[in-house]
Amino acid sequence: MVRQISPWKVLTRRKNLQADGSEGETKLNRVLGLWDLTALGVGSTLGAGVYVLAGQIAKDQAGPSVMISFAIAALASLLAGVCYAEFGARVPKAGSAYVYSYVCIGEFVAFVIGWNLILEYVIGTASVCRGISLYLDSLLNDTLKNTFAEVAPMNVSFLGSYFDFLAFGLVVVFGVALAFGVETSTMANNFVTCLNIFILGFVIIAGAIKADYSNWTVDPSTVSANSTIGSGGFFPFGFEGTLRGAATCFFGFVGFDCIATTGEEVRNPRKNIPKSILLSLLIIFLCYFGVSTVLTLMLPYYIQDVNAPLPYAFEYVGWPVAMWIVTVGGLVGLLASLFGALFPLPRVMYSMAQDGLLFKFLGKVSPRFRVPVTGSIVAALFTAAIAGLFDLSQLVSLLSIGTLLAYSVVAISIMLLRYMDYCEVDENPGQREVRASETTSLTSSSERFTFGSVCTQLFNVHRVQEPNAISSRIVGVLSTLFCLIALGIGVLIMQAHTLIASKEVWALTLLIVLVVLMFLVIFLICLQPREARRRLFRVPFVPIVPAISIFINIYLMLQLDTWTWIRFGVWMIVGLSIYFFYGLPNSYREMKRQRAGWQKLKYSDRL
């Protein structure tokens, strides 16, 4: 008789990994060290944004307090970073958040995350290439634009006005370079990233020389400006403006997660991945903090140029040479960002193809170069077509959804991993069966799901020290409840913030009730037993740190506009079609093959 498996169990089946202290076998080439990873994370994040973002936020949202906005954003990014760091040490596999969610939550969620990571990296790469093309074109007086519009005009409403051959060619060249040698292309990225940091260091030092502290104490009554300048001083738009600026600054730290996709190409990944994530976030924060500080000291916030603030600032203080150095720095930053955006894309596709969720040919590894050559070339050609065809101004917001979803799922996975015994990634199926058989007699009587047993475990009356089936299920339900409450608070703040500010009774009461429920959920999770095993790196203060990260990510996702969610829905329809018609049956066969391998290994051990 064939045992029937419920659809829920099919969609939530989890990936088994062997993590016995070694990094495990891999078809990829382990050539990346600590500084390679750090350069990858820094280069991916410090693109053109560091040359533009500070001026935009200072003028429109935060004023001189933009430096505090970056500090708050850095702290919020650090919460996500430490979650990635623990998983990087614990599950050193290619695939980043896709693999982490496959291990802890289940296959369906993993596919959704992986599919959106592909979207994130495709749009990210295409937008950077389009940005490089526009950046060069601005220096050449629109020569490229006029030439392309004459040679290859496109009169389709949802496409660009012309085919961008430069953007197309850049993706192809970088994609081919990555496909035929990670080591050489990484050396080039290290050089470009170091050059970018050197230029930013020059900006900070030169800007400090021209600093005028009176620009932090501007009196609106003594100046005339064409734009709104608020109340002047260090917080011209209030602390509320500083917080709004922090929400925008948060996206300036997006990109470090590409480090987590390199797990199978890193030497000693259990140490180097966590270190490189934290080190890259520190370097990124120092660059943003330093640039935003000197920028608002060089000239008043209300006359900042939102398109090219740094070149304008040096022109304003009479240093034209520095202006051209900064202009070159913007191009260098874009090139480093291009490498960081394109590098992880074939790695995510490779990992999903290895699990049977995407087409198998995307997971083929070149025996000579030990990289997923086919996946790299396919990814480059697809991304190049997007870069050449589309005007990406309406698609860039899709970057945010993929990133924030991945951040949220990684934080949830950390919470589940710490409290759930069945999420243990350090055992293969054979070991898990042995442990289960040894503890069956102890758990069968104490882990029956009754109302009394659940209530007793909810408050952990018997002070249970190790996770069991009931405590694991409780944490799963409470984590889901926390996400729903966070969603409710976010919607309430967005839709009724004026009523809350005016102390409307019903709005305040509802907000207080939701906040109290949120703290109660966190308290109940804290009561549950957690795994006691020490790791190379662990997220501190679980569940508080991942809970804060989840709340921030959900709130930021709610800020996205309706059209962004519609485009996201279209992308998901395409992805789910692939999953249900191809990925679902193929992943089952792949899991069956892997488990057969474990059973064979277990049988040979007995012999």
XYZ file of C-alpha atoms in Angstrom:
607
model
C 0.000 0.000 0.000
C 1.394 3.408 -1.013
C 1.454 5.923 1.809
C -0.324 9.158 0.912
C 1.547 12.377 1.649
C -0.486 15.510 2.302
C 0.077 18.529 0.028
C 1.185 20.533 3.078
C 3.988 18.075 3.823
C 5.066 18.123 0.189
C 5.351 21.917 0.153
C 7.128 22.040 3.525
C 9.620 19.200 3.012
C 13.077 20.342 4.009
C 16.536 19.912 2.580
C 18.962 17.648 4.434
C 22.542 18.796 4.733
C 25.630 17.134 6.095
C 27.518 19.575 8.287
C 29.806 17.482 10.448
C 32.385 20.163 10.987
C 33.798 19.979 7.491
C 32.641 22.075 4.579
C 31.513 19.024 2.626
C 32.128 18.139 -1.002
C 31.535 20.675 -3.743
C 31.999 20.809 -7.495
C 33.021 24.457 -7.283
C 36.522 25.811 -6.759
C 37.374 27.054 -3.254
C 39.582 30.043 -4.065
C 38.020 32.961 -2.176
C 39.522 34.265 1.051
C 38.415 36.763 3.702
C 39.492 39.865 1.786
C 37.992 38.607 -1.483
C 34.622 38.224 0.235
C 34.903 41.590 1.960
C 35.719 43.292 -1.348
C 32.761 41.517 -2.950
C 30.360 42.757 -0.260
C 31.756 46.295 -0.160
C 31.923 46.623 -3.948
C 28.387 45.324 -4.401
C 26.992 47.791 -1.861
C 29.096 50.921 -2.420
C 28.041 51.593 -5.987
C 26.977 54.971 -7.273
C 24.683 55.295 -4.247
C 27.446 56.515 -1.955
C 28.085 59.360 -4.411
C 24.401 60.344 -4.639
C 22.355 59.117 -1.669
C 23.705 61.415 1.058
C 22.937 64.596 -0.878
C 19.404 63.526 -1.747
C 18.491 62.601 1.824
C 20.186 65.659 3.336
C 18.262 68.064 1.110
C 14.795 66.509 1.210
C 14.501 64.497 4.423
C 17.107 64.805 7.174
C 19.391 67.819 6.700
C 22.753 67.548 8.525
C 21.307 64.710 10.639
C 21.676 62.466 7.579
C 24.748 61.067 9.330
C 22.461 59.807 12.121
C 20.111 58.392 9.473
C 22.995 56.319 8.118
C 23.912 55.177 11.641
C 20.336 53.986 12.270
C 20.224 52.267 8.875
C 23.568 50.597 9.593
C 22.207 49.229 12.873
C 19.108 47.871 11.108
C 21.306 46.290 8.419
C 23.536 44.787 11.100
C 20.519 42.905 12.498
C 20.051 41.242 9.106
C 23.809 40.841 8.706
C 24.317 38.823 11.896
C 21.499 36.466 10.834
C 23.248 35.878 7.502
C 26.551 35.482 9.353
C 25.256 32.644 11.548
C 23.810 30.788 8.586
C 26.994 31.372 6.598
C 28.952 29.664 9.370
C 26.371 26.944 9.820
C 25.322 26.165 6.241
C 28.289 27.028 3.965
C 26.480 26.265 0.710
C 25.831 28.219 -2.483
C 22.402 29.816 -2.575
C 22.243 32.223 0.367
C 18.714 32.766 1.749
C 17.331 30.123 -0.634
C 19.311 27.334 1.037
C 18.702 28.674 4.548
C 14.924 28.696 4.083
C 15.030 25.240 2.412
C 16.785 23.828 5.480
C 14.514 25.431 8.075
C 11.114 26.290 6.606
C 10.445 24.187 3.546
C 10.619 23.782 -0.198
C 7.828 26.118 -1.308
C 9.083 29.101 0.693
C 12.626 28.307 -0.472
C 11.552 28.407 -4.118
C 9.753 31.733 -3.613
C 12.872 33.202 -1.997
C 15.203 31.759 -4.648
C 13.001 32.974 -7.482
C 12.955 36.481 -5.997
C 16.711 36.450 -5.464
C 17.026 35.778 -9.195
C 14.767 38.774 -9.843
C 16.815 40.917 -7.456
C 20.146 40.094 -9.092
C 18.821 40.344 -12.676
C 17.236 43.765 -12.117
C 20.214 44.883 -10.024
C 22.725 43.961 -12.718
C 20.637 45.435 -15.524
C 20.051 48.703 -13.667
C 23.763 49.096 -12.876
C 24.681 48.562 -16.549
C 22.030 51.014 -17.653
C 23.385 53.427 -15.039
C 26.938 53.088 -16.388
C 25.648 53.782 -19.891
C 23.771 56.903 -18.763
C 26.725 58.026 -16.634
C 29.151 57.833 -19.566
C 26.584 59.399 -21.864
C 26.307 62.427 -19.579
C 30.072 62.928 -19.912
C 29.830 62.583 -23.714
C 26.963 65.054 -24.199
C 24.350 62.353 -24.998
C 26.374 60.958 -27.914
C 25.527 57.335 -27.007
C 21.823 58.032 -26.581
C 21.539 59.826 -29.922
C 23.498 57.110 -31.751
C 21.504 54.202 -30.271
C 18.199 56.009 -30.883
C 19.134 56.380 -34.545
C 20.456 52.830 -35.026
C 17.931 50.834 -32.952
C 14.821 52.823 -31.994
C 12.020 50.986 -30.161
C 8.452 52.276 -30.292
C 6.907 49.970 -27.698
C 5.241 51.560 -24.671
C 6.659 49.251 -21.994
C 10.211 49.161 -23.437
C 12.930 51.774 -23.555
C 13.032 54.324 -26.361
C 16.125 52.630 -27.831
C 18.174 49.447 -27.467
C 21.154 50.146 -25.206
C 24.035 48.264 -26.850
C 26.546 49.418 -24.230
C 24.493 48.046 -21.325
C 23.962 44.792 -23.260
C 27.675 44.447 -24.017
C 28.770 45.178 -20.444
C 26.662 42.328 -19.042
C 27.910 39.891 -21.686
C 31.573 40.796 -21.115
C 31.320 40.560 -17.318
C 29.237 37.367 -17.537
C 31.760 35.614 -19.786
C 34.632 36.762 -17.549
C 32.889 35.275 -14.501
C 32.092 32.061 -16.365
C 35.730 31.357 -17.202
C 37.556 32.192 -14.022
C 36.415 33.316 -10.580
C 39.957 33.878 -9.345
C 40.967 36.356 -12.084
C 37.675 38.240 -12.031
C 37.857 38.451 -8.228
C 41.304 40.032 -8.440
C 39.877 42.661 -10.796
C 36.999 43.288 -8.390
C 39.425 43.647 -5.474
C 41.370 46.289 -7.411
C 38.260 48.263 -8.418
C 36.828 48.118 -4.882
C 40.099 49.274 -3.315
C 40.257 52.135 -5.827
C 36.682 53.086 -4.935
C 37.482 53.125 -1.200
C 40.641 55.153 -1.863
C 38.598 57.779 -3.749
C 36.026 57.886 -0.938
C 38.866 58.325 1.551
C 40.102 61.255 -0.533
C 36.568 62.729 -0.501
C 36.346 62.481 3.294
C 39.790 64.010 3.930
C 39.421 66.762 1.313
C 35.908 67.519 2.499
C 37.061 67.759 6.120
C 39.651 70.370 5.093
C 36.866 72.502 3.597
C 34.435 71.925 6.496
C 32.374 74.837 7.802
C 30.561 73.972 11.050
C 28.153 76.883 10.606
C 26.409 74.752 7.973
C 25.050 72.618 10.823
C 23.449 75.619 12.553
C 21.635 77.335 9.681
C 18.984 79.893 10.685
C 16.145 79.833 8.098
C 15.327 83.489 8.737
C 18.760 84.593 7.527
C 18.799 82.737 4.200
C 16.698 82.633 1.058
C 16.261 79.301 -0.693
C 14.232 77.931 -3.574
C 13.371 74.744 -1.667
C 11.867 73.943 1.719
C 14.551 74.226 4.388
C 12.523 73.321 7.475
C 13.411 74.792 10.843
C 17.166 74.859 10.253
C 19.799 73.585 12.659
C 20.989 69.992 12.847
C 17.444 68.535 12.634
C 15.724 70.896 10.157
C 12.915 68.414 9.457
C 12.705 67.087 13.012
C 13.734 63.664 14.241
C 10.851 62.280 12.180
C 12.714 63.422 9.081
C 15.850 61.687 10.344
C 13.888 58.435 10.691
C 12.396 58.824 7.203
C 15.913 59.334 5.934
C 17.042 56.175 7.749
C 14.404 54.147 5.880
C 15.854 55.400 2.589
C 19.441 54.915 3.796
C 18.650 51.271 4.593
C 18.617 50.457 0.876
C 22.102 51.934 0.626
C 23.339 48.919 2.624
C 21.698 46.341 0.352
C 24.208 44.078 -1.380
C 26.269 42.467 1.380
C 24.064 39.358 1.152
C 25.875 38.379 -2.067
C 28.665 37.099 0.219
C 26.344 34.343 1.417
C 26.011 32.924 -2.120
C 29.724 32.011 -2.216
C 29.618 29.289 0.454
C 31.016 26.574 -1.832
C 33.820 28.734 -3.257
C 35.318 29.995 0.013
C 38.313 28.694 1.904
C 37.267 28.011 5.507
C 33.738 29.399 4.963
C 32.581 28.811 8.549
C 34.953 31.536 9.720
C 35.426 33.719 6.657
C 31.762 34.261 5.724
C 30.661 35.683 9.122
C 33.818 37.794 9.408
C 33.499 39.201 5.891
C 29.809 40.094 6.320
C 30.463 42.036 9.522
C 33.666 43.597 8.180
C 32.001 44.731 4.950
C 29.104 46.302 6.878
C 31.597 48.190 9.047
C 33.511 49.534 6.022
C 30.276 50.482 4.254
C 29.002 52.345 7.324
C 32.263 54.259 7.763
C 32.193 55.339 4.105
C 28.555 56.462 4.197
C 28.965 58.153 7.586
C 32.144 59.963 6.546
C 30.811 61.123 3.173
C 27.497 62.354 4.616
C 29.305 64.211 7.409
C 31.736 66.154 5.206
C 29.097 66.769 2.532
C 26.820 68.657 4.936
C 29.831 70.501 6.383
C 31.094 71.655 2.975
C 27.861 73.365 1.954
C 24.393 73.929 3.479
C 21.937 71.066 3.157
C 19.307 73.139 1.343
C 21.527 73.817 -1.708
C 22.682 70.220 -2.199
C 22.544 68.874 -5.766
C 20.379 65.739 -5.630
C 21.822 64.251 -8.853
C 25.569 64.770 -8.301
C 26.079 66.140 -4.773
C 29.806 65.418 -4.395
C 31.025 66.943 -7.687
C 28.793 69.953 -7.022
C 30.143 70.297 -3.467
C 33.763 70.424 -4.649
C 32.823 72.832 -7.413
C 31.077 74.960 -4.761
C 34.233 75.169 -2.605
C 36.443 75.863 -5.635
C 38.241 72.521 -6.082
C 37.602 71.494 -9.728
C 40.330 68.808 -9.687
C 38.598 67.057 -6.791
C 35.348 67.324 -8.724
C 36.796 65.246 -11.584
C 38.312 62.706 -9.186
C 34.863 62.188 -7.672
C 33.345 61.861 -11.151
C 35.775 59.023 -11.924
C 34.947 57.511 -8.531
C 31.276 57.260 -9.476
C 32.168 55.196 -12.544
C 34.534 52.989 -10.522
C 31.813 52.413 -7.925
C 29.361 51.373 -10.630
C 31.835 48.844 -12.075
C 32.402 47.275 -8.642
C 28.656 47.189 -8.063
C 28.159 45.443 -11.421
C 30.486 42.607 -10.415
C 28.737 42.216 -7.044
C 25.294 42.124 -8.662
C 26.165 39.608 -11.405
C 28.405 37.279 -9.366
C 25.697 35.700 -7.120
C 23.070 35.198 -9.859
C 24.436 31.957 -11.400
C 25.230 30.662 -7.872
C 21.573 30.874 -6.825
C 20.489 29.285 -10.123
C 23.123 26.550 -9.674
C 21.889 25.744 -6.168
C 18.230 25.585 -7.249
C 19.101 23.458 -10.291
C 21.082 21.035 -8.103
C 17.942 20.566 -5.980
C 15.785 19.967 -9.058
C 13.747 23.171 -8.689
C 15.185 24.735 -11.856
C 16.292 23.165 -15.119
C 19.230 20.798 -14.638
C 21.478 22.309 -17.309
C 21.721 25.484 -15.185
C 23.568 23.467 -12.541
C 26.254 21.971 -14.777
C 29.777 22.790 -13.588
C 32.771 23.062 -15.903
C 35.383 20.450 -14.833
C 38.141 22.788 -16.025
C 37.061 26.097 -14.489
C 34.925 24.598 -11.679
C 32.217 27.229 -12.057
C 28.602 26.878 -13.309
C 29.506 27.960 -16.850
C 26.142 27.221 -18.482
C 24.214 29.004 -15.749
C 26.604 31.959 -15.890
C 26.211 32.383 -19.655
C 22.411 31.946 -19.589
C 22.143 34.413 -16.699
C 24.360 36.917 -18.526
C 22.413 36.686 -21.805
C 19.023 37.017 -20.103
C 20.197 39.942 -17.969
C 21.865 41.581 -20.985
C 18.578 41.439 -22.892
C 16.755 43.067 -19.955
C 19.450 45.762 -19.714
C 19.297 46.521 -23.428
C 15.524 46.458 -23.876
C 13.991 48.026 -20.800
C 13.935 51.478 -19.317
C 14.492 50.277 -15.770
C 13.190 53.342 -13.933
C 9.904 51.505 -13.202
C 11.545 48.171 -12.370
C 14.173 49.231 -9.837
C 11.657 49.126 -6.968
C 11.360 45.361 -7.557
C 14.867 45.117 -6.103
C 13.465 46.026 -2.708
C 10.916 43.194 -2.573
C 13.438 40.440 -3.245
C 15.917 41.819 -0.723
C 13.420 42.477 2.076
C 11.729 39.088 1.628
C 15.098 37.354 1.830
C 16.097 39.335 4.932
C 12.791 38.461 6.617
C 12.977 34.746 5.852
C 16.583 34.498 7.066
C 15.603 36.182 10.350
C 12.605 33.846 10.748
C 14.838 30.859 9.980
C 17.265 31.890 12.729
C 14.374 31.984 15.187
C 13.139 28.560 14.116
C 16.617 27.057 13.999
C 17.425 28.111 17.537
C 14.261 26.657 19.062
C 13.319 23.718 16.839
C 14.837 20.291 17.240
C 13.740 19.086 13.786
C 15.539 21.963 12.064
C 18.943 20.555 13.022
C 21.137 20.909 9.941
C 24.099 19.153 11.472
C 22.713 15.657 10.985
C 22.202 13.614 7.886
C 19.026 11.507 7.653
C 20.801 8.432 8.974
C 22.045 10.179 12.090
C 18.626 11.716 12.647
C 16.969 8.297 12.529
C 19.394 6.965 15.155
C 18.778 9.947 17.442
C 15.031 9.587 16.960
C 15.101 5.870 17.833
C 17.130 6.558 20.962
C 14.703 9.167 22.252
C 11.366 7.688 21.154
C 10.664 6.075 24.515
C 11.381 9.344 26.289
C 9.286 11.552 24.028
C 6.293 9.398 23.214
C 4.675 9.932 26.572
C 5.703 13.546 27.119
C 5.113 15.014 23.647
C 1.473 14.154 22.952
C -0.354 17.167 21.521
C -3.146 17.753 24.032
C -4.597 21.036 25.217
C -3.016 20.538 28.626
C 0.430 19.646 27.297
C 0.451 22.625 24.936
C -0.601 25.062 27.683
C 1.986 23.583 30.039
C 4.758 23.915 27.457
C 3.577 27.378 26.372
C 4.679 28.697 29.764
C 7.323 25.953 30.164
C 6.011 25.045 33.593
C 8.363 22.052 33.940
C 11.427 24.091 32.868
C 12.227 21.803 29.922
C 15.821 22.436 28.787
C 15.886 20.826 25.327
C 13.539 21.471 22.383
C 10.856 18.875 21.728
C 8.031 18.432 19.244
C 5.568 20.533 21.239
C 7.953 23.420 21.953
C 9.048 23.419 18.315
C 5.462 23.663 17.096
C 4.730 26.429 19.604
C 7.678 28.494 18.366
C 6.558 28.012 14.765
C 3.033 29.226 15.542
C 4.281 32.135 17.665
C 6.723 33.198 14.928
C 3.884 33.250 12.393
C 1.735 35.207 14.851
C 4.558 37.708 15.367
C 4.791 38.334 11.609
C 1.021 38.908 11.395
C 1.089 41.340 14.338
C 4.060 43.185 12.813
C 2.094 43.422 9.563
C -0.916 44.793 11.453
C 1.164 47.422 13.258
C 2.815 48.467 10.001
C -0.530 48.851 8.199
C -1.976 50.786 11.153
C 0.967 53.187 11.287
C 0.799 53.750 7.526
C -2.952 54.240 7.251
C -3.693 55.976 10.558
C -0.491 57.792 11.521
C -2.262 61.160 11.556
C -4.960 59.768 13.864
C -2.306 58.303 16.160
C -0.431 61.614 16.214
C -3.666 63.442 17.089
C -4.304 60.882 19.879
C -7.488 59.423 18.416
C -8.722 56.948 21.051
C -9.516 53.956 18.841
C -6.265 54.220 16.878
C -4.124 54.549 20.012
C -5.983 51.691 21.722
C -5.527 49.363 18.748
C -1.838 50.263 18.486
C -1.271 49.624 22.210
C -3.088 46.272 22.035
C -1.004 45.133 19.054
C 2.266 46.248 20.672
C 1.386 44.447 23.928
C 0.534 41.291 21.953
C 3.859 41.552 20.126
C 5.812 41.735 23.378
C 3.750 38.860 24.808
C 4.598 36.686 21.801
C 8.311 37.463 22.184
C 8.096 36.677 25.914
C 6.461 33.296 25.253
C 9.117 32.429 22.661
C 11.817 33.299 25.206
C 10.297 30.772 27.627
C 10.780 27.878 25.202
C 13.860 25.623 25.392
C 16.574 26.265 22.827
C 19.493 24.260 21.509
C 22.484 24.446 23.819
C 25.248 23.608 21.349
C 27.789 26.382 20.850
C 28.661 27.523 17.342
C 31.496 29.328 15.625
C 29.146 32.277 15.328
C 25.714 32.820 16.852
C 23.234 35.659 16.621
C 23.069 37.267 20.083
C 19.835 37.950 21.980
C 17.581 35.580 20.049
C 14.615 36.020 19.530
C 14.862 39.808 20.040
C 17.424 40.544 17.288
C 15.668 38.555 14.513
C 12.279 39.873 15.681
C 13.396 43.496 15.295
C 14.860 42.670 11.886
C 11.579 41.064 10.775
C 9.545 44.076 11.922
C 11.806 46.547 10.080
C 11.689 44.502 6.871
C 7.892 44.139 6.942
C 7.447 47.866 7.580
C 9.735 48.759 4.670
C 7.900 46.350 2.345
C 4.656 48.139 3.163
C 6.194 51.368 1.844
C 6.375 49.959 -1.698
C 3.783 51.185 -4.192
C 0.918 49.181 -5.691
C 2.468 48.821 -9.164
C 5.564 47.269 -7.619
C 3.406 44.571 -6.014
C 1.565 44.004 -9.320
C 4.861 43.467 -11.176
C 5.966 41.202 -8.327
C 2.746 39.195 -8.765
C 3.406 38.717 -12.490
C 6.950 37.513 -11.777
C 5.606 35.084 -9.145
C 2.996 33.663 -11.561
C 5.812 32.774 -13.972
C 7.888 31.283 -11.145
C 5.063 29.234 -9.628
C 4.254 27.801 -13.060
C 7.842 26.536 -13.281
C 7.680 25.198 -9.717
C 4.429 23.227 -9.984
C 5.017 21.836 -13.486
C 8.766 21.179 -13.259
C 10.305 21.848 -9.849
C 7.850 19.951 -7.644
C 8.227 16.502 -9.286
C 11.944 16.907 -9.981
C 12.825 18.035 -6.466
C 11.032 14.962 -5.100
C 13.152 12.670 -7.279
C 16.306 14.543 -6.259
C 15.484 14.204 -2.554
C 14.722 10.518 -3.043
C 18.109 10.018 -4.728
C 19.932 11.845 -1.919
C 18.168 9.857 0.788
C 18.926 6.623 -1.054
C 22.566 7.659 -0.925
C 22.357 8.193 2.835
C 20.695 4.795 3.309
C 23.436 3.130 1.227
C 26.069 4.873 3.323
C 24.332 3.781 6.517
C 24.196 0.142 5.285
C 27.892 0.150 4.353
C 28.746 1.507 7.820
C 26.970 -1.463 9.400
C 29.032 -3.838 7.270
